[in-house]
Amino acid sequence: KAGVTQTPRYLIKTRGQQVTLSCSPISGHRSVSWYQQTPGQGLQFLFEYFSETQRNKGNFPGRFSGRQFSNSRSEMNVSTLELGDSALYLCASSSEGANYGYTFGSGTRLTVV
Amino acid sequence: AQTVTQSQPEMSVQEAETVTLSCTYDTSESDYYLFWYKQPPSRQMILVIRQEAYKQQNATENRFSVNFQKAAKSFSLKISDSQLGDAAMYFCAYDDYGGSQGNLIFGKGTKLSVKP
């Protein structure tokens, strides 16, 4: 069974640009959530999608947005990049029922210069 | 709001010995999940063990076991027969399942070093 796939692995962007990150969940998982990981703030929840609907959102500015497609793949977008957006972005897909839990991808390392 | 606290920023253990990582959390919910994740330098968060709050029995996975004290809101991870490959950041996480969907709340992590 393939795991959670995040692309790209690394990105370098300039302040003011926008970026799109992609996440393909485990087959059959309908929920995808996104997290930002930084040395200072640790792991922070961005948002969660289930069947193409955003069910939950963390405390991030509107520059951070996401969406989910009918095949459960998800993208997150960050517009008008700031230096402080440099982070590891992790996505996780989750199953329900007896095997409830979260499986994470390897993340996308975003560097804003 | 729920919080998760890991009071040990760093821990060290000798290979083949046992180490316990601490985690406390705060919640007013009665039904929730707790997880321990391992993050090696490769960055991927790997699920180590999962505990459902309504289950009194402590979860175990091979060399990994937890001591879940619901009343005390404590969830410690014990690693037995430590191996060099256990060296990583360990994160404790809380999920109130069905409440805030997808919103895992993480502690700050404990960096575990394993000495040969």
Coordinates of C-alpha atoms in Angstrom, one line a residue:
Chain A
K1 CA 0.0 0.0 0.0
A2 CA 1.5 3.3 -1.1
G3 CA 2.0 5.9 1.7
V4 CA 1.3 9.6 1.7
T5 CA 3.1 11.4 -1.1
Q6 CA 4.1 15.0 -0.9
T7 CA 5.6 17.0 -3.7
P8 CA 7.9 18.7 -4.1
R9 CA 10.4 17.7 -1.4
Y10 CA 12.1 21.1 -1.4
L11 CA 11.2 24.5 -2.6
I12 CA 13.0 27.8 -2.6
K13 CA 10.9 30.9 -3.2
T14 CA 11.3 34.6 -3.0
R15 CA 9.3 36.9 -0.7
G16 CA 6.1 38.0 -2.3
Q17 CA 5.7 34.9 -4.5
Q18 CA 3.1 32.3 -4.1
V19 CA 3.6 28.5 -3.8
T20 CA 1.5 25.4 -4.2
L21 CA 2.2 22.2 -2.4
S22 CA 0.6 18.8 -3.2
C23 CA -0.4 15.8 -1.1
S24 CA -1.7 12.5 -2.3
P25 CA -3.2 10.5 0.6
I26 CA -3.3 6.7 1.1
S27 CA -5.8 5.1 -1.2
G28 CA -9.2 5.0 0.5
H29 CA -8.4 7.8 3.0
R30 CA -10.8 10.7 2.6
S31 CA -9.4 13.0 5.2
V32 CA -6.3 15.1 4.6
S33 CA -4.8 17.5 7.1
W34 CA -1.9 20.0 6.8
Y35 CA 0.6 21.1 9.4
Q36 CA 3.4 23.6 9.6
Q37 CA 6.6 22.7 11.5
T38 CA 9.1 25.3 12.6
P39 CA 11.8 25.2 15.2
G40 CA 10.2 28.0 17.2
Q41 CA 6.5 27.2 17.0
G42 CA 6.7 23.4 16.6
L43 CA 3.9 21.6 14.8
Q44 CA 0.8 23.7 14.1
F45 CA -2.4 22.7 12.4
L46 CA -3.3 24.5 9.2
F47 CA -6.5 22.9 8.0
E48 CA -8.3 19.6 7.3
Y49 CA -10.3 18.5 4.3
F50 CA -12.8 15.6 4.1
S51 CA -14.6 14.7 0.8
E52 CA -13.6 18.0 -0.8
T53 CA -14.9 20.1 2.2
Q54 CA -12.8 22.0 4.7
R55 CA -14.0 20.9 8.1
N56 CA -11.5 22.6 10.3
K57 CA -9.0 25.4 10.1
G58 CA -6.2 26.5 12.3
N59 CA -5.1 30.0 13.3
F60 CA -3.3 31.1 10.2
P61 CA -3.8 34.1 8.0
G62 CA -5.9 34.0 4.9
R63 CA -2.7 33.8 2.7
F64 CA -2.8 30.1 3.6
S65 CA -5.5 28.2 1.7
G66 CA -6.1 24.7 0.5
R67 CA -8.4 22.5 -1.4
Q68 CA -9.2 18.8 -2.0
F69 CA -10.1 17.1 -5.2
S70 CA -12.6 14.3 -5.8
N71 CA -9.7 11.8 -5.7
S72 CA -8.8 13.0 -2.2
R73 CA -5.6 14.6 -3.3
S74 CA -5.0 17.9 -1.6
E75 CA -3.1 21.1 -2.4
M76 CA -2.2 23.9 -0.1
N77 CA -1.4 27.4 -1.4
V78 CA 0.5 30.2 0.3
S79 CA 0.3 33.6 -1.4
T80 CA 2.5 36.6 -0.8
L81 CA 5.2 34.6 0.8
E82 CA 7.0 36.0 3.9
L83 CA 10.3 35.0 5.4
G84 CA 8.4 33.5 8.3
D85 CA 6.7 31.0 6.1
S86 CA 9.9 29.1 5.8
A87 CA 9.0 25.7 7.3
L88 CA 8.5 22.1 6.8
Y89 CA 4.9 21.5 5.7
L90 CA 3.5 18.1 6.5
C91 CA 0.3 16.5 5.3
A92 CA -1.4 13.5 6.9
S93 CA -4.2 11.3 5.7
S94 CA -6.4 9.6 8.2
S95 CA -8.6 6.5 8.2
E96 CA -11.7 6.0 10.4
G97 CA -13.0 3.1 12.3
A98 CA -10.9 0.5 14.0
N99 CA -7.7 1.7 12.3
Y100 CA -8.2 5.3 13.2
G101 CA -4.9 7.2 13.0
Y102 CA -2.9 9.6 10.9
T103 CA -0.2 8.7 8.4
F104 CA 2.2 11.5 7.4
G105 CA 4.1 12.2 4.3
S106 CA 7.8 13.2 4.2
G107 CA 6.9 16.8 4.0
T108 CA 7.9 19.7 1.8
R109 CA 10.7 22.0 3.0
L110 CA 9.9 25.5 1.9
T111 CA 12.6 28.2 2.1
V112 CA 11.6 31.8 1.5
V113 CA 14.5 34.1 0.7
Chain B
A1 CA -8.3 24.6 24.6
Q2 CA -6.4 21.3 24.7
T3 CA -2.7 21.4 25.4
V4 CA 0.1 18.8 25.3
T5 CA 3.2 19.2 27.3
Q6 CA 6.5 17.3 27.0
S7 CA 8.7 18.4 29.8
Q8 CA 11.9 16.8 28.6
P9 CA 13.5 18.6 25.6
E10 CA 16.3 16.0 25.4
M11 CA 16.9 12.5 26.8
S12 CA 19.7 10.1 26.4
V13 CA 19.8 6.3 26.8
Q14 CA 22.4 3.6 26.5
E15 CA 21.9 1.0 23.8
A16 CA 19.9 -2.0 25.1
E17 CA 18.6 0.0 28.1
T18 CA 15.1 1.3 28.9
V19 CA 14.0 5.0 28.7
T20 CA 10.7 6.7 29.5
L21 CA 9.5 9.8 27.8
S22 CA 6.9 11.9 29.6
C23 CA 3.8 13.6 28.3
T24 CA 0.9 15.4 30.0
Y25 CA -2.1 16.9 28.4
D26 CA -5.1 18.9 29.3
T27 CA -8.6 18.3 28.1
S28 CA -12.2 18.4 29.3
E29 CA -13.2 15.7 26.8
S30 CA -13.8 12.1 28.0
D31 CA -13.2 10.3 24.6
Y32 CA -10.1 11.0 22.7
Y33 CA -6.9 9.5 21.2
L34 CA -3.3 9.9 22.2
F35 CA -0.4 9.2 19.9
W36 CA 3.4 9.0 20.0
Y37 CA 5.1 9.9 16.8
K38 CA 8.8 9.5 16.0
Q39 CA 10.5 11.9 13.6
P40 CA 14.0 10.9 12.5
P41 CA 16.2 13.2 10.5
S42 CA 14.5 12.0 7.4
R43 CA 11.6 14.2 8.6
Q44 CA 8.8 11.7 8.1
M45 CA 6.5 11.4 11.2
I46 CA 6.1 7.8 12.0
L47 CA 3.4 6.5 14.3
V48 CA 4.9 4.6 17.2
I49 CA 1.8 3.8 19.3
R50 CA -1.8 4.8 19.7
Q51 CA -4.0 4.8 22.8
E52 CA -7.8 5.2 22.9
A53 CA -8.9 7.0 26.1
Y54 CA -11.8 4.7 26.8
K55 CA -9.5 1.7 26.9
Q56 CA -8.0 1.2 30.3
Q57 CA -5.4 -1.2 29.0
N58 CA -2.1 0.3 28.1
A59 CA -1.1 0.0 24.5
T60 CA 2.0 -1.9 23.5
E61 CA 3.8 -2.3 20.2
N62 CA 6.8 -4.6 20.5
R63 CA 9.5 -2.7 22.4
F64 CA 7.2 0.3 22.9
S65 CA 4.6 0.6 25.6
V66 CA 2.7 3.4 27.2
N67 CA 1.6 4.2 30.8
F68 CA -1.7 5.9 30.3
Q69 CA -3.1 7.5 33.5
K70 CA -6.4 9.1 32.4
A71 CA -7.2 10.8 35.7
A72 CA -3.8 12.3 35.9
K73 CA -3.8 13.1 32.2
S74 CA -0.5 11.5 31.7
F75 CA 0.7 9.5 28.7
S76 CA 4.3 8.3 29.0
L77 CA 6.2 6.2 26.4
K78 CA 8.6 3.5 27.5
I79 CA 11.2 2.2 25.0
S80 CA 12.7 -1.1 26.1
D81 CA 16.0 -2.6 24.7
S82 CA 16.8 0.7 23.0
Q83 CA 18.4 0.5 19.6
L84 CA 20.5 3.0 17.7
G85 CA 17.6 3.4 15.2
D86 CA 15.4 4.7 18.0
A87 CA 17.3 8.0 18.0
A88 CA 14.9 10.7 16.8
M89 CA 12.5 13.4 17.9
Y90 CA 9.5 12.0 19.7
F91 CA 6.2 13.9 19.7
C92 CA 3.2 13.2 21.9
A93 CA -0.1 14.2 20.2
Y94 CA -3.7 14.5 21.2
D95 CA -6.8 14.1 19.1
D96 CA -10.4 14.5 20.3
Y97 CA -11.7 12.4 17.4
G98 CA -14.9 13.7 16.0
G99 CA -14.5 17.0 17.7
S100 CA -11.9 19.1 16.0
Q101 CA -11.4 16.9 12.9
G102 CA -7.9 16.4 11.7
N103 CA -6.5 18.7 14.4
L104 CA -3.7 16.9 16.1
I105 CA -2.3 18.9 19.0
F106 CA 1.4 18.2 19.4
G107 CA 3.8 18.7 22.2
K108 CA 7.1 20.4 21.6
G109 CA 8.9 17.1 21.3
T110 CA 11.7 15.2 23.1
K111 CA 15.0 14.6 21.3
L112 CA 16.2 11.1 22.1
S113 CA 19.8 10.1 21.7
V114 CA 21.0 6.5 21.9
K115 CA 24.6 5.9 22.9
P116 CA 26.4 2.8 21.6

